[in-house]
Amino acid sequence: MLFATMINMEIKQGRKAALKKIKTLSYSQKVDTESFRKKIEETFSTDYIPGKVEITEKEFGGVSCSIICPELFSANRAMIYIHGGNFIAGSRQSWTSFCSTFATATSTKIILPEFRLAPEHPFPAQAEDIENVFKSVLLSEKINLKMNSTDDIDIKEDKEKPEIIIAADSTGASIALSFLLGLDKKYLSEISKIILLSPILEYSFDDATVALKKLKDEVTNAESIRQCACMYTYESNISSYSVSPIKAEDSLYEGFPEFYIQCGAKELMLPYNKQFELKLARSGVKCTLDIVEDMMFLFQLADESLMEAYESITRIGDWINFRGGETKEEIEERKRLIKENNITVE
Protein backbone atom coordinates (compact mmCIF):
# COMPACT_ATOMS: atom_id res chain seq x y z
CA MET A 1 0.00 0.00 0.00
CA LEU A 2 2.80 2.39 0.95
CA PHE A 3 4.72 1.52 -2.21
CA ALA A 4 1.65 2.22 -4.37
CA THR A 5 1.16 5.56 -2.64
CA MET A 6 4.77 6.51 -3.28
CA ILE A 7 4.48 5.56 -6.96
CA ASN A 8 1.29 7.66 -7.31
CA MET A 9 3.04 10.64 -5.72
CA GLU A 10 5.98 10.23 -8.08
CA ILE A 11 3.66 10.13 -11.09
CA LYS A 12 1.82 13.26 -9.93
CA GLN A 13 5.10 15.11 -9.32
CA GLY A 14 6.35 14.08 -12.75
CA ARG A 15 3.19 15.33 -14.40
CA LYS A 16 3.36 18.61 -12.48
CA ALA A 17 6.97 19.14 -13.56
CA ALA A 18 6.08 18.28 -17.16
CA LEU A 19 3.19 20.75 -17.22
CA LYS A 20 5.34 23.51 -15.79
CA LYS A 21 7.95 22.92 -18.47
CA ILE A 22 5.57 22.62 -21.43
CA LYS A 23 3.51 25.67 -20.39
CA THR A 24 6.60 27.75 -21.17
CA LEU A 25 5.71 27.23 -24.84
CA SER A 26 2.36 29.02 -24.50
CA TYR A 27 2.68 32.63 -25.63
CA SER A 28 0.94 35.52 -23.88
CA GLN A 29 0.69 39.14 -25.00
CA LYS A 30 1.67 40.09 -21.46
CA VAL A 31 5.22 39.01 -22.34
CA ASP A 32 7.29 40.59 -25.11
CA THR A 33 8.88 38.44 -27.80
CA GLU A 34 12.43 38.65 -26.47
CA SER A 35 11.35 37.64 -22.96
CA PHE A 36 9.36 34.74 -24.40
CA ARG A 37 12.38 33.55 -26.36
CA LYS A 38 14.65 33.87 -23.36
CA LYS A 39 12.28 31.84 -21.17
CA ILE A 40 12.15 29.02 -23.71
CA GLU A 41 15.94 28.97 -24.00
CA GLU A 42 16.32 28.86 -20.22
CA THR A 43 13.73 26.09 -19.87
CA PHE A 44 14.70 23.78 -22.74
CA SER A 45 18.41 24.38 -23.20
CA THR A 46 20.52 21.96 -21.22
CA ASP A 47 24.04 20.64 -21.09
CA TYR A 48 22.69 17.10 -20.68
CA ILE A 49 22.96 15.02 -23.80
CA PRO A 50 22.15 11.28 -23.81
CA GLY A 51 25.24 9.09 -23.67
CA LYS A 52 27.33 8.66 -26.81
CA VAL A 53 25.43 11.15 -28.95
CA GLU A 54 27.75 13.17 -31.18
CA ILE A 55 26.78 16.73 -32.17
CA THR A 56 28.48 18.65 -34.96
CA GLU A 57 27.56 21.74 -36.97
CA LYS A 58 27.28 22.25 -40.70
CA GLU A 59 25.56 24.57 -43.17
CA PHE A 60 22.99 23.04 -45.48
CA GLY A 61 21.57 25.33 -48.15
CA GLY A 62 23.01 28.35 -46.38
CA VAL A 63 21.26 27.49 -43.09
CA SER A 64 23.24 26.60 -39.96
CA CYS A 65 22.28 23.14 -38.71
CA SER A 66 23.18 20.79 -35.88
CA ILE A 67 23.87 17.21 -36.93
CA ILE A 68 22.89 14.88 -34.09
CA CYS A 69 24.25 11.34 -34.41
CA PRO A 70 23.40 8.65 -31.83
CA GLU A 71 25.76 5.76 -31.20
CA LEU A 72 23.68 3.44 -33.38
CA PHE A 73 22.04 4.81 -36.50
CA SER A 74 21.04 3.79 -39.99
CA ALA A 75 23.82 4.76 -42.38
CA ASN A 76 21.39 5.54 -45.22
CA ARG A 77 18.83 7.52 -43.22
CA ALA A 78 18.55 11.18 -42.21
CA MET A 79 15.78 13.09 -40.44
CA ILE A 80 15.24 16.84 -40.82
CA TYR A 81 13.54 18.09 -37.65
CA ILE A 82 11.59 21.39 -37.64
CA HIS A 83 11.19 22.63 -34.07
CA GLY A 84 8.18 24.43 -32.62
CA GLY A 85 8.14 27.65 -30.64
CA ASN A 86 5.07 29.45 -32.03
CA PHE A 87 7.01 30.66 -35.10
CA ILE A 88 8.73 33.31 -32.95
CA ALA A 89 10.97 31.33 -30.60
CA GLY A 90 12.96 28.13 -30.19
CA SER A 91 16.38 27.26 -31.55
CA ARG A 92 18.84 24.46 -32.22
CA GLN A 93 20.16 24.91 -28.70
CA SER A 94 16.78 24.59 -26.98
CA TRP A 95 15.74 21.51 -29.00
CA THR A 96 19.10 19.70 -28.95
CA SER A 97 18.41 17.64 -25.83
CA PHE A 98 15.05 16.35 -27.06
CA CYS A 99 16.36 15.67 -30.57
CA SER A 100 19.28 13.74 -29.07
CA THR A 101 16.81 11.51 -27.23
CA PHE A 102 14.68 11.23 -30.36
CA ALA A 103 17.71 10.36 -32.50
CA THR A 104 18.67 7.59 -30.09
CA ALA A 105 15.13 6.17 -29.92
CA THR A 106 14.77 6.13 -33.71
CA SER A 107 18.36 5.07 -34.58
CA THR A 108 18.46 8.07 -36.91
CA LYS A 109 20.83 10.94 -37.65
CA ILE A 110 18.93 14.20 -37.12
CA ILE A 111 19.59 17.49 -38.90
CA LEU A 112 18.23 20.35 -36.77
CA PRO A 113 18.09 23.65 -38.74
CA GLU A 114 18.36 27.16 -37.26
CA PHE A 115 15.64 28.56 -39.49
CA ARG A 116 14.66 32.22 -39.36
CA LEU A 117 12.02 33.34 -36.87
CA ALA A 118 9.04 35.69 -37.07
CA PRO A 119 8.21 38.51 -36.69
CA GLU A 120 11.61 39.69 -37.97
CA HIS A 121 11.36 37.15 -40.79
CA PRO A 122 7.68 36.51 -41.58
CA PHE A 123 6.15 33.71 -43.64
CA PRO A 124 7.34 32.18 -45.96
CA ALA A 125 10.96 32.64 -44.80
CA GLN A 126 10.81 29.54 -42.57
CA ALA A 127 9.53 27.18 -45.29
CA GLU A 128 12.13 28.58 -47.70
CA ASP A 129 14.90 27.81 -45.21
CA ILE A 130 13.64 24.25 -44.73
CA GLU A 131 13.39 23.68 -48.48
CA ASN A 132 17.00 24.83 -48.92
CA VAL A 133 18.12 22.53 -46.11
CA PHE A 134 16.19 19.59 -47.56
CA LYS A 135 17.64 19.90 -51.06
CA SER A 136 21.17 20.24 -49.70
CA VAL A 137 20.76 17.30 -47.29
CA LEU A 138 19.28 15.15 -50.05
CA LEU A 139 22.25 15.78 -52.33
CA SER A 140 24.70 15.22 -49.48
CA GLU A 141 23.07 11.91 -48.53
CA LYS A 142 23.08 10.72 -52.15
CA ILE A 143 26.79 11.50 -52.43
CA ASN A 144 27.46 9.69 -49.13
CA LEU A 145 25.51 6.69 -50.38
CA LYS A 146 27.56 6.61 -53.57
CA MET A 147 30.86 6.94 -51.68
CA ASN A 148 29.95 4.21 -49.17
CA SER A 149 28.71 1.76 -51.78
CA THR A 150 30.79 -0.87 -53.56
CA ASP A 151 28.47 -0.56 -56.55
CA ASP A 152 28.58 2.15 -59.18
CA ILE A 153 25.56 4.26 -58.17
CA ASP A 154 24.35 7.20 -60.25
CA ILE A 155 22.93 9.79 -57.84
CA LYS A 156 20.42 10.78 -60.55
CA GLU A 157 18.95 7.27 -60.56
CA ASP A 158 16.20 6.12 -58.19
CA LYS A 159 17.36 2.51 -57.98
CA GLU A 160 18.97 3.10 -54.62
CA LYS A 161 18.44 6.24 -52.58
CA PRO A 162 18.78 7.47 -49.02
CA GLU A 163 15.82 7.48 -46.63
CA ILE A 164 14.86 11.07 -45.82
CA ILE A 165 12.38 11.67 -42.99
CA ILE A 166 10.71 15.00 -42.22
CA ALA A 167 9.71 15.49 -38.58
CA ALA A 168 8.21 18.47 -36.77
CA ASP A 169 6.34 19.44 -33.65
CA SER A 170 3.57 21.95 -32.85
CA THR A 171 3.93 25.06 -35.07
CA GLY A 172 6.86 23.38 -36.82
CA ALA A 173 4.25 21.13 -38.43
CA SER A 174 2.75 24.11 -40.26
CA ILE A 175 6.21 25.09 -41.53
CA ALA A 176 6.93 21.51 -42.58
CA LEU A 177 3.67 21.07 -44.48
CA SER A 178 3.96 24.53 -46.06
CA PHE A 179 7.34 23.44 -47.43
CA LEU A 180 6.05 20.03 -48.52
CA LEU A 181 2.88 21.35 -50.20
CA GLY A 182 5.02 23.67 -52.30
CA LEU A 183 7.59 21.02 -53.18
CA ASP A 184 7.94 19.65 -56.69
CA LYS A 185 6.61 16.08 -56.94
CA LYS A 186 10.02 14.76 -58.01
CA TYR A 187 11.44 15.93 -54.68
CA LEU A 188 8.42 14.78 -52.69
CA SER A 189 9.08 11.24 -53.86
CA GLU A 190 12.49 11.40 -52.17
CA ILE A 191 10.85 11.62 -48.72
CA SER A 192 10.04 8.30 -47.08
CA LYS A 193 8.11 9.34 -43.95
CA ILE A 194 6.60 12.34 -42.18
CA ILE A 195 6.37 12.50 -38.37
CA LEU A 196 4.32 15.16 -36.59
CA LEU A 197 4.29 15.55 -32.80
CA SER A 198 1.32 17.48 -31.36
CA PRO A 199 0.93 19.36 -34.64
CA ILE A 200 -0.97 22.61 -34.92
CA LEU A 201 -2.64 22.46 -38.31
CA GLU A 202 -5.34 25.13 -37.96
CA TYR A 203 -4.85 28.81 -37.11
CA SER A 204 -7.90 30.44 -38.65
CA PHE A 205 -10.61 28.84 -36.46
CA ASP A 206 -13.71 29.18 -38.64
CA ASP A 207 -15.91 30.51 -35.84
CA ALA A 208 -13.22 32.72 -34.35
CA THR A 209 -15.36 34.49 -31.75
CA VAL A 210 -16.47 31.26 -30.11
CA ALA A 211 -13.14 29.51 -30.59
CA LEU A 212 -10.98 32.18 -29.04
CA LYS A 213 -13.12 32.21 -25.92
CA LYS A 214 -13.65 28.49 -25.43
CA LEU A 215 -10.84 26.47 -26.97
CA LYS A 216 -8.11 25.71 -24.46
CA ASP A 217 -6.29 22.89 -22.75
CA GLU A 218 -3.85 22.47 -19.86
CA VAL A 219 -1.03 24.11 -21.81
CA THR A 220 -2.30 26.56 -24.39
CA ASN A 221 -5.39 28.17 -25.88
CA ALA A 222 -6.72 29.22 -29.27
CA GLU A 223 -6.17 32.92 -28.63
CA SER A 224 -2.46 32.36 -27.97
CA ILE A 225 -2.15 30.25 -31.12
CA ARG A 226 -3.86 32.88 -33.27
CA GLN A 227 -1.76 35.71 -31.81
CA CYS A 228 1.43 33.94 -32.83
CA ALA A 229 0.03 33.21 -36.28
CA CYS A 230 -0.62 36.94 -36.71
CA MET A 231 3.06 37.61 -35.93
CA TYR A 232 4.00 34.93 -38.45
CA THR A 233 1.99 36.35 -41.36
CA TYR A 234 -0.80 38.74 -42.33
CA GLU A 235 -4.12 37.91 -40.70
CA SER A 236 -5.71 37.64 -44.15
CA ASN A 237 -3.20 34.88 -44.98
CA ILE A 238 -3.94 32.67 -41.97
CA SER A 239 -6.78 30.85 -43.72
CA SER A 240 -4.52 29.77 -46.57
CA TYR A 241 -3.38 26.14 -46.59
CA SER A 242 0.25 27.29 -46.53
CA VAL A 243 -0.35 28.48 -42.95
CA SER A 244 -3.29 26.30 -41.89
CA PRO A 245 -2.46 23.07 -43.78
CA ILE A 246 -5.75 21.41 -42.83
CA LYS A 247 -7.38 23.86 -45.30
CA ALA A 248 -5.65 22.26 -48.28
CA GLU A 249 -7.81 20.36 -50.77
CA ASP A 250 -7.54 16.59 -50.34
CA SER A 251 -5.98 16.27 -53.79
CA LEU A 252 -2.96 18.33 -52.74
CA TYR A 253 -1.87 15.53 -50.40
CA GLU A 254 -2.03 12.84 -53.07
CA GLY A 255 1.39 11.23 -53.50
CA PHE A 256 2.57 12.21 -50.01
CA PRO A 257 4.60 9.66 -48.05
CA GLU A 258 3.29 7.85 -44.97
CA PHE A 259 2.51 9.92 -41.87
CA TYR A 260 2.89 9.19 -38.17
CA ILE A 261 1.02 11.74 -36.03
CA GLN A 262 1.31 11.56 -32.27
CA CYS A 263 -0.57 13.74 -29.81
CA GLY A 264 -2.07 13.75 -26.34
CA ALA A 265 -5.74 12.95 -25.74
CA LYS A 266 -6.13 16.21 -23.77
CA GLU A 267 -4.94 18.54 -26.54
CA LEU A 268 -7.33 21.19 -27.85
CA MET A 269 -6.04 20.49 -31.38
CA LEU A 270 -6.98 16.78 -31.22
CA PRO A 271 -10.22 17.20 -33.27
CA TYR A 272 -8.21 18.88 -36.04
CA ASN A 273 -5.65 16.08 -35.99
CA LYS A 274 -8.47 13.57 -36.42
CA GLN A 275 -9.83 15.62 -39.33
CA PHE A 276 -6.39 15.66 -40.89
CA GLU A 277 -6.12 11.88 -40.59
CA LEU A 278 -9.38 11.58 -42.54
CA LYS A 279 -8.13 14.06 -45.15
CA LEU A 280 -5.01 11.95 -45.69
CA ALA A 281 -7.12 8.79 -45.97
CA ARG A 282 -9.28 10.41 -48.65
CA SER A 283 -6.06 11.34 -50.46
CA GLY A 284 -4.86 7.74 -50.39
CA VAL A 285 -2.09 8.52 -47.91
CA LYS A 286 -1.41 6.08 -45.08
CA CYS A 287 -1.42 7.65 -41.61
CA THR A 288 -0.93 6.34 -38.09
CA LEU A 289 -2.63 8.60 -35.55
CA ASP A 290 -1.22 7.75 -32.13
CA ILE A 291 -3.36 9.37 -29.40
CA VAL A 292 -1.78 9.00 -25.96
CA GLU A 293 -4.30 8.86 -23.16
CA ASP A 294 -4.31 11.54 -20.43
CA MET A 295 -1.42 13.43 -22.05
CA MET A 296 -1.11 17.16 -22.68
CA PHE A 297 0.09 19.14 -25.69
CA LEU A 298 3.69 18.36 -26.68
CA PHE A 299 4.20 16.03 -23.71
CA GLN A 300 7.05 14.34 -25.62
CA LEU A 301 9.36 17.24 -24.74
CA ALA A 302 9.08 16.30 -21.05
CA ASP A 303 10.49 12.79 -21.47
CA GLU A 304 12.63 13.22 -18.35
CA SER A 305 9.44 13.56 -16.25
CA LEU A 306 6.89 11.38 -18.04
CA MET A 307 7.18 7.66 -18.66
CA GLU A 308 4.45 8.09 -21.30
CA ALA A 309 6.75 10.43 -23.24
CA TYR A 310 9.60 7.93 -23.25
CA GLU A 311 7.29 5.07 -24.28
CA SER A 312 5.69 7.18 -27.02
CA ILE A 313 9.05 8.16 -28.52
CA THR A 314 10.06 4.49 -28.43
CA ARG A 315 6.93 3.57 -30.40
CA ILE A 316 7.94 5.99 -33.14
CA GLY A 317 11.37 4.37 -33.22
CA ASP A 318 9.77 0.95 -33.62
CA TRP A 319 7.59 2.28 -36.44
CA ILE A 320 10.56 3.78 -38.30
CA ASN A 321 12.68 0.67 -37.89
CA PHE A 322 9.95 -1.86 -38.67
CA ARG A 323 10.85 -4.29 -41.43
CA GLY A 324 7.96 -6.14 -43.02
CA GLY A 325 7.90 -9.87 -42.45
CA GLU A 326 9.76 -9.86 -39.14
CA THR A 327 8.11 -11.28 -36.06
CA LYS A 328 8.23 -9.41 -32.74
CA GLU A 329 10.83 -11.91 -31.51
CA GLU A 330 12.99 -11.32 -34.60
CA ILE A 331 12.80 -7.57 -34.15
CA GLU A 332 13.90 -7.83 -30.50
CA GLU A 333 16.71 -10.22 -31.45
CA ARG A 334 17.96 -7.83 -34.12
CA LYS A 335 17.95 -4.95 -31.60
CA ARG A 336 19.92 -7.09 -29.15
CA LEU A 337 22.54 -8.05 -31.73
CA ILE A 338 22.94 -4.44 -32.87
CA LYS A 339 23.50 -3.30 -29.30
CA GLU A 340 25.88 -6.13 -28.39
CA ASN A 341 27.98 -5.74 -31.51
CA ASN A 342 27.90 -1.93 -31.59
CA ILE A 343 27.15 -1.83 -35.31
CA THR A 344 25.63 0.77 -37.57
CA VAL A 345 22.28 -0.26 -39.01
CA GLU A 346 22.29 -0.50 -42.80
Coordinates of C-alpha atoms in Angstrom, one line a residue:
M1 CA 0.0 0.0 0.0
L2 CA 2.8 2.4 1.0
F3 CA 4.7 1.5 -2.2
A4 CA 1.7 2.2 -4.4
T5 CA 1.2 5.6 -2.6
M6 CA 4.8 6.5 -3.3
I7 CA 4.5 5.6 -7.0
N8 CA 1.3 7.7 -7.3
M9 CA 3.0 10.6 -5.7
E10 CA 6.0 10.2 -8.1
I11 CA 3.7 10.1 -11.1
K12 CA 1.8 13.3 -9.9
Q13 CA 5.1 15.1 -9.3
G14 CA 6.4 14.1 -12.7
R15 CA 3.2 15.3 -14.4
K16 CA 3.4 18.6 -12.5
A17 CA 7.0 19.1 -13.6
A18 CA 6.1 18.3 -17.2
L19 CA 3.2 20.7 -17.2
K20 CA 5.3 23.5 -15.8
K21 CA 8.0 22.9 -18.5
I22 CA 5.6 22.6 -21.4
K23 CA 3.5 25.7 -20.4
T24 CA 6.6 27.7 -21.2
L25 CA 5.7 27.2 -24.8
S26 CA 2.4 29.0 -24.5
Y27 CA 2.7 32.6 -25.6
S28 CA 0.9 35.5 -23.9
Q29 CA 0.7 39.1 -25.0
K30 CA 1.7 40.1 -21.5
V31 CA 5.2 39.0 -22.3
D32 CA 7.3 40.6 -25.1
T33 CA 8.9 38.4 -27.8
E34 CA 12.4 38.6 -26.5
S35 CA 11.4 37.6 -23.0
F36 CA 9.4 34.7 -24.4
R37 CA 12.4 33.6 -26.4
K38 CA 14.7 33.9 -23.4
K39 CA 12.3 31.8 -21.2
I40 CA 12.2 29.0 -23.7
E41 CA 15.9 29.0 -24.0
E42 CA 16.3 28.9 -20.2
T43 CA 13.7 26.1 -19.9
F44 CA 14.7 23.8 -22.7
S45 CA 18.4 24.4 -23.2
T46 CA 20.5 22.0 -21.2
D47 CA 24.0 20.6 -21.1
Y48 CA 22.7 17.1 -20.7
I49 CA 23.0 15.0 -23.8
P50 CA 22.2 11.3 -23.8
G51 CA 25.2 9.1 -23.7
K52 CA 27.3 8.7 -26.8
V53 CA 25.4 11.1 -28.9
E54 CA 27.8 13.2 -31.2
I55 CA 26.8 16.7 -32.2
T56 CA 28.5 18.6 -35.0
E57 CA 27.6 21.7 -37.0
K58 CA 27.3 22.3 -40.7
E59 CA 25.6 24.6 -43.2
F60 CA 23.0 23.0 -45.5
G61 CA 21.6 25.3 -48.1
G62 CA 23.0 28.4 -46.4
V63 CA 21.3 27.5 -43.1
S64 CA 23.2 26.6 -40.0
C65 CA 22.3 23.1 -38.7
S66 CA 23.2 20.8 -35.9
I67 CA 23.9 17.2 -36.9
I68 CA 22.9 14.9 -34.1
C69 CA 24.2 11.3 -34.4
P70 CA 23.4 8.6 -31.8
E71 CA 25.8 5.8 -31.2
L72 CA 23.7 3.4 -33.4
F73 CA 22.0 4.8 -36.5
S74 CA 21.0 3.8 -40.0
A75 CA 23.8 4.8 -42.4
N76 CA 21.4 5.5 -45.2
R77 CA 18.8 7.5 -43.2
A78 CA 18.6 11.2 -42.2
M79 CA 15.8 13.1 -40.4
I80 CA 15.2 16.8 -40.8
Y81 CA 13.5 18.1 -37.6
I82 CA 11.6 21.4 -37.6
H83 CA 11.2 22.6 -34.1
G84 CA 8.2 24.4 -32.6
G85 CA 8.1 27.7 -30.6
N86 CA 5.1 29.5 -32.0
F87 CA 7.0 30.7 -35.1
I88 CA 8.7 33.3 -33.0
A89 CA 11.0 31.3 -30.6
G90 CA 13.0 28.1 -30.2
S91 CA 16.4 27.3 -31.5
R92 CA 18.8 24.5 -32.2
Q93 CA 20.2 24.9 -28.7
S94 CA 16.8 24.6 -27.0
W95 CA 15.7 21.5 -29.0
T96 CA 19.1 19.7 -28.9
S97 CA 18.4 17.6 -25.8
F98 CA 15.1 16.3 -27.1
C99 CA 16.4 15.7 -30.6
S100 CA 19.3 13.7 -29.1
T101 CA 16.8 11.5 -27.2
F102 CA 14.7 11.2 -30.4
A103 CA 17.7 10.4 -32.5
T104 CA 18.7 7.6 -30.1
A105 CA 15.1 6.2 -29.9
T106 CA 14.8 6.1 -33.7
S107 CA 18.4 5.1 -34.6
T108 CA 18.5 8.1 -36.9
K109 CA 20.8 10.9 -37.6
I110 CA 18.9 14.2 -37.1
I111 CA 19.6 17.5 -38.9
L112 CA 18.2 20.3 -36.8
P113 CA 18.1 23.6 -38.7
E114 CA 18.4 27.2 -37.3
F115 CA 15.6 28.6 -39.5
R116 CA 14.7 32.2 -39.4
L117 CA 12.0 33.3 -36.9
A118 CA 9.0 35.7 -37.1
P119 CA 8.2 38.5 -36.7
E120 CA 11.6 39.7 -38.0
H121 CA 11.4 37.2 -40.8
P122 CA 7.7 36.5 -41.6
F123 CA 6.1 33.7 -43.6
P124 CA 7.3 32.2 -46.0
A125 CA 11.0 32.6 -44.8
Q126 CA 10.8 29.5 -42.6
A127 CA 9.5 27.2 -45.3
E128 CA 12.1 28.6 -47.7
D129 CA 14.9 27.8 -45.2
I130 CA 13.6 24.2 -44.7
E131 CA 13.4 23.7 -48.5
N132 CA 17.0 24.8 -48.9
V133 CA 18.1 22.5 -46.1
F134 CA 16.2 19.6 -47.6
K135 CA 17.6 19.9 -51.1
S136 CA 21.2 20.2 -49.7
V137 CA 20.8 17.3 -47.3
L138 CA 19.3 15.2 -50.0
L139 CA 22.3 15.8 -52.3
S140 CA 24.7 15.2 -49.5
E141 CA 23.1 11.9 -48.5
K142 CA 23.1 10.7 -52.1
I143 CA 26.8 11.5 -52.4
N144 CA 27.5 9.7 -49.1
L145 CA 25.5 6.7 -50.4
K146 CA 27.6 6.6 -53.6
M147 CA 30.9 6.9 -51.7
N148 CA 29.9 4.2 -49.2
S149 CA 28.7 1.8 -51.8
T150 CA 30.8 -0.9 -53.6
D151 CA 28.5 -0.6 -56.6
D152 CA 28.6 2.1 -59.2
I153 CA 25.6 4.3 -58.2
D154 CA 24.3 7.2 -60.3
I155 CA 22.9 9.8 -57.8
K156 CA 20.4 10.8 -60.5
E157 CA 19.0 7.3 -60.6
D158 CA 16.2 6.1 -58.2
K159 CA 17.4 2.5 -58.0
E160 CA 19.0 3.1 -54.6
K161 CA 18.4 6.2 -52.6
P162 CA 18.8 7.5 -49.0
E163 CA 15.8 7.5 -46.6
I164 CA 14.9 11.1 -45.8
I165 CA 12.4 11.7 -43.0
I166 CA 10.7 15.0 -42.2
A167 CA 9.7 15.5 -38.6
A168 CA 8.2 18.5 -36.8
D169 CA 6.3 19.4 -33.7
S170 CA 3.6 22.0 -32.9
T171 CA 3.9 25.1 -35.1
G172 CA 6.9 23.4 -36.8
A173 CA 4.3 21.1 -38.4
S174 CA 2.7 24.1 -40.3
I175 CA 6.2 25.1 -41.5
A176 CA 6.9 21.5 -42.6
L177 CA 3.7 21.1 -44.5
S178 CA 4.0 24.5 -46.1
F179 CA 7.3 23.4 -47.4
L180 CA 6.0 20.0 -48.5
L181 CA 2.9 21.4 -50.2
G182 CA 5.0 23.7 -52.3
L183 CA 7.6 21.0 -53.2
D184 CA 7.9 19.7 -56.7
K185 CA 6.6 16.1 -56.9
K186 CA 10.0 14.8 -58.0
Y187 CA 11.4 15.9 -54.7
L188 CA 8.4 14.8 -52.7
S189 CA 9.1 11.2 -53.9
E190 CA 12.5 11.4 -52.2
I191 CA 10.9 11.6 -48.7
S192 CA 10.0 8.3 -47.1
K193 CA 8.1 9.3 -44.0
I194 CA 6.6 12.3 -42.2
I195 CA 6.4 12.5 -38.4
L196 CA 4.3 15.2 -36.6
L197 CA 4.3 15.6 -32.8
S198 CA 1.3 17.5 -31.4
P199 CA 0.9 19.4 -34.6
I200 CA -1.0 22.6 -34.9
L201 CA -2.6 22.5 -38.3
E202 CA -5.3 25.1 -38.0
Y203 CA -4.8 28.8 -37.1
S204 CA -7.9 30.4 -38.6
F205 CA -10.6 28.8 -36.5
D206 CA -13.7 29.2 -38.6
D207 CA -15.9 30.5 -35.8
A208 CA -13.2 32.7 -34.4
T209 CA -15.4 34.5 -31.8
V210 CA -16.5 31.3 -30.1
A211 CA -13.1 29.5 -30.6
L212 CA -11.0 32.2 -29.0
K213 CA -13.1 32.2 -25.9
K214 CA -13.6 28.5 -25.4
L215 CA -10.8 26.5 -27.0
K216 CA -8.1 25.7 -24.5
D217 CA -6.3 22.9 -22.7
E218 CA -3.8 22.5 -19.9
V219 CA -1.0 24.1 -21.8
T220 CA -2.3 26.6 -24.4
N221 CA -5.4 28.2 -25.9
A222 CA -6.7 29.2 -29.3
E223 CA -6.2 32.9 -28.6
S224 CA -2.5 32.4 -28.0
I225 CA -2.2 30.2 -31.1
R226 CA -3.9 32.9 -33.3
Q227 CA -1.8 35.7 -31.8
C228 CA 1.4 33.9 -32.8
A229 CA 0.0 33.2 -36.3
C230 CA -0.6 36.9 -36.7
M231 CA 3.1 37.6 -35.9
Y232 CA 4.0 34.9 -38.5
T233 CA 2.0 36.3 -41.4
Y234 CA -0.8 38.7 -42.3
E235 CA -4.1 37.9 -40.7
S236 CA -5.7 37.6 -44.2
N237 CA -3.2 34.9 -45.0
I238 CA -3.9 32.7 -42.0
S239 CA -6.8 30.8 -43.7
S240 CA -4.5 29.8 -46.6
Y241 CA -3.4 26.1 -46.6
S242 CA 0.2 27.3 -46.5
V243 CA -0.3 28.5 -42.9
S244 CA -3.3 26.3 -41.9
P245 CA -2.5 23.1 -43.8
I246 CA -5.8 21.4 -42.8
K247 CA -7.4 23.9 -45.3
A248 CA -5.7 22.3 -48.3
E249 CA -7.8 20.4 -50.8
D250 CA -7.5 16.6 -50.3
S251 CA -6.0 16.3 -53.8
L252 CA -3.0 18.3 -52.7
Y253 CA -1.9 15.5 -50.4
E254 CA -2.0 12.8 -53.1
G255 CA 1.4 11.2 -53.5
F256 CA 2.6 12.2 -50.0
P257 CA 4.6 9.7 -48.1
E258 CA 3.3 7.9 -45.0
F259 CA 2.5 9.9 -41.9
Y260 CA 2.9 9.2 -38.2
I261 CA 1.0 11.7 -36.0
Q262 CA 1.3 11.6 -32.3
C263 CA -0.6 13.7 -29.8
G264 CA -2.1 13.7 -26.3
A265 CA -5.7 13.0 -25.7
K266 CA -6.1 16.2 -23.8
E267 CA -4.9 18.5 -26.5
L268 CA -7.3 21.2 -27.9
M269 CA -6.0 20.5 -31.4
L270 CA -7.0 16.8 -31.2
P271 CA -10.2 17.2 -33.3
Y272 CA -8.2 18.9 -36.0
N273 CA -5.6 16.1 -36.0
K274 CA -8.5 13.6 -36.4
Q275 CA -9.8 15.6 -39.3
F276 CA -6.4 15.7 -40.9
E277 CA -6.1 11.9 -40.6
L278 CA -9.4 11.6 -42.5
K279 CA -8.1 14.1 -45.1
L280 CA -5.0 12.0 -45.7
A281 CA -7.1 8.8 -46.0
R282 CA -9.3 10.4 -48.7
S283 CA -6.1 11.3 -50.5
G284 CA -4.9 7.7 -50.4
V285 CA -2.1 8.5 -47.9
K286 CA -1.4 6.1 -45.1
C287 CA -1.4 7.7 -41.6
T288 CA -0.9 6.3 -38.1
L289 CA -2.6 8.6 -35.5
D290 CA -1.2 7.8 -32.1
I291 CA -3.4 9.4 -29.4
V292 CA -1.8 9.0 -26.0
E293 CA -4.3 8.9 -23.2
D294 CA -4.3 11.5 -20.4
M295 CA -1.4 13.4 -22.0
M296 CA -1.1 17.2 -22.7
F297 CA 0.1 19.1 -25.7
L298 CA 3.7 18.4 -26.7
F299 CA 4.2 16.0 -23.7
Q300 CA 7.0 14.3 -25.6
L301 CA 9.4 17.2 -24.7
A302 CA 9.1 16.3 -21.1
D303 CA 10.5 12.8 -21.5
E304 CA 12.6 13.2 -18.4
S305 CA 9.4 13.6 -16.3
L306 CA 6.9 11.4 -18.0
M307 CA 7.2 7.7 -18.7
E308 CA 4.5 8.1 -21.3
A309 CA 6.8 10.4 -23.2
Y310 CA 9.6 7.9 -23.2
E311 CA 7.3 5.1 -24.3
S312 CA 5.7 7.2 -27.0
I313 CA 9.0 8.2 -28.5
T314 CA 10.1 4.5 -28.4
R315 CA 6.9 3.6 -30.4
I316 CA 7.9 6.0 -33.1
G317 CA 11.4 4.4 -33.2
D318 CA 9.8 1.0 -33.6
W319 CA 7.6 2.3 -36.4
I320 CA 10.6 3.8 -38.3
N321 CA 12.7 0.7 -37.9
F322 CA 10.0 -1.9 -38.7
R323 CA 10.8 -4.3 -41.4
G324 CA 8.0 -6.1 -43.0
G325 CA 7.9 -9.9 -42.5
E326 CA 9.8 -9.9 -39.1
T327 CA 8.1 -11.3 -36.1
K328 CA 8.2 -9.4 -32.7
E329 CA 10.8 -11.9 -31.5
E330 CA 13.0 -11.3 -34.6
I331 CA 12.8 -7.6 -34.1
E332 CA 13.9 -7.8 -30.5
E333 CA 16.7 -10.2 -31.4
R334 CA 18.0 -7.8 -34.1
K335 CA 17.9 -5.0 -31.6
R336 CA 19.9 -7.1 -29.1
L337 CA 22.5 -8.0 -31.7
I338 CA 22.9 -4.4 -32.9
K339 CA 23.5 -3.3 -29.3
E340 CA 25.9 -6.1 -28.4
N341 CA 28.0 -5.7 -31.5
N342 CA 27.9 -1.9 -31.6
I343 CA 27.1 -1.8 -35.3
T344 CA 25.6 0.8 -37.6
V345 CA 22.3 -0.3 -39.0
E346 CA 22.3 -0.5 -42.8

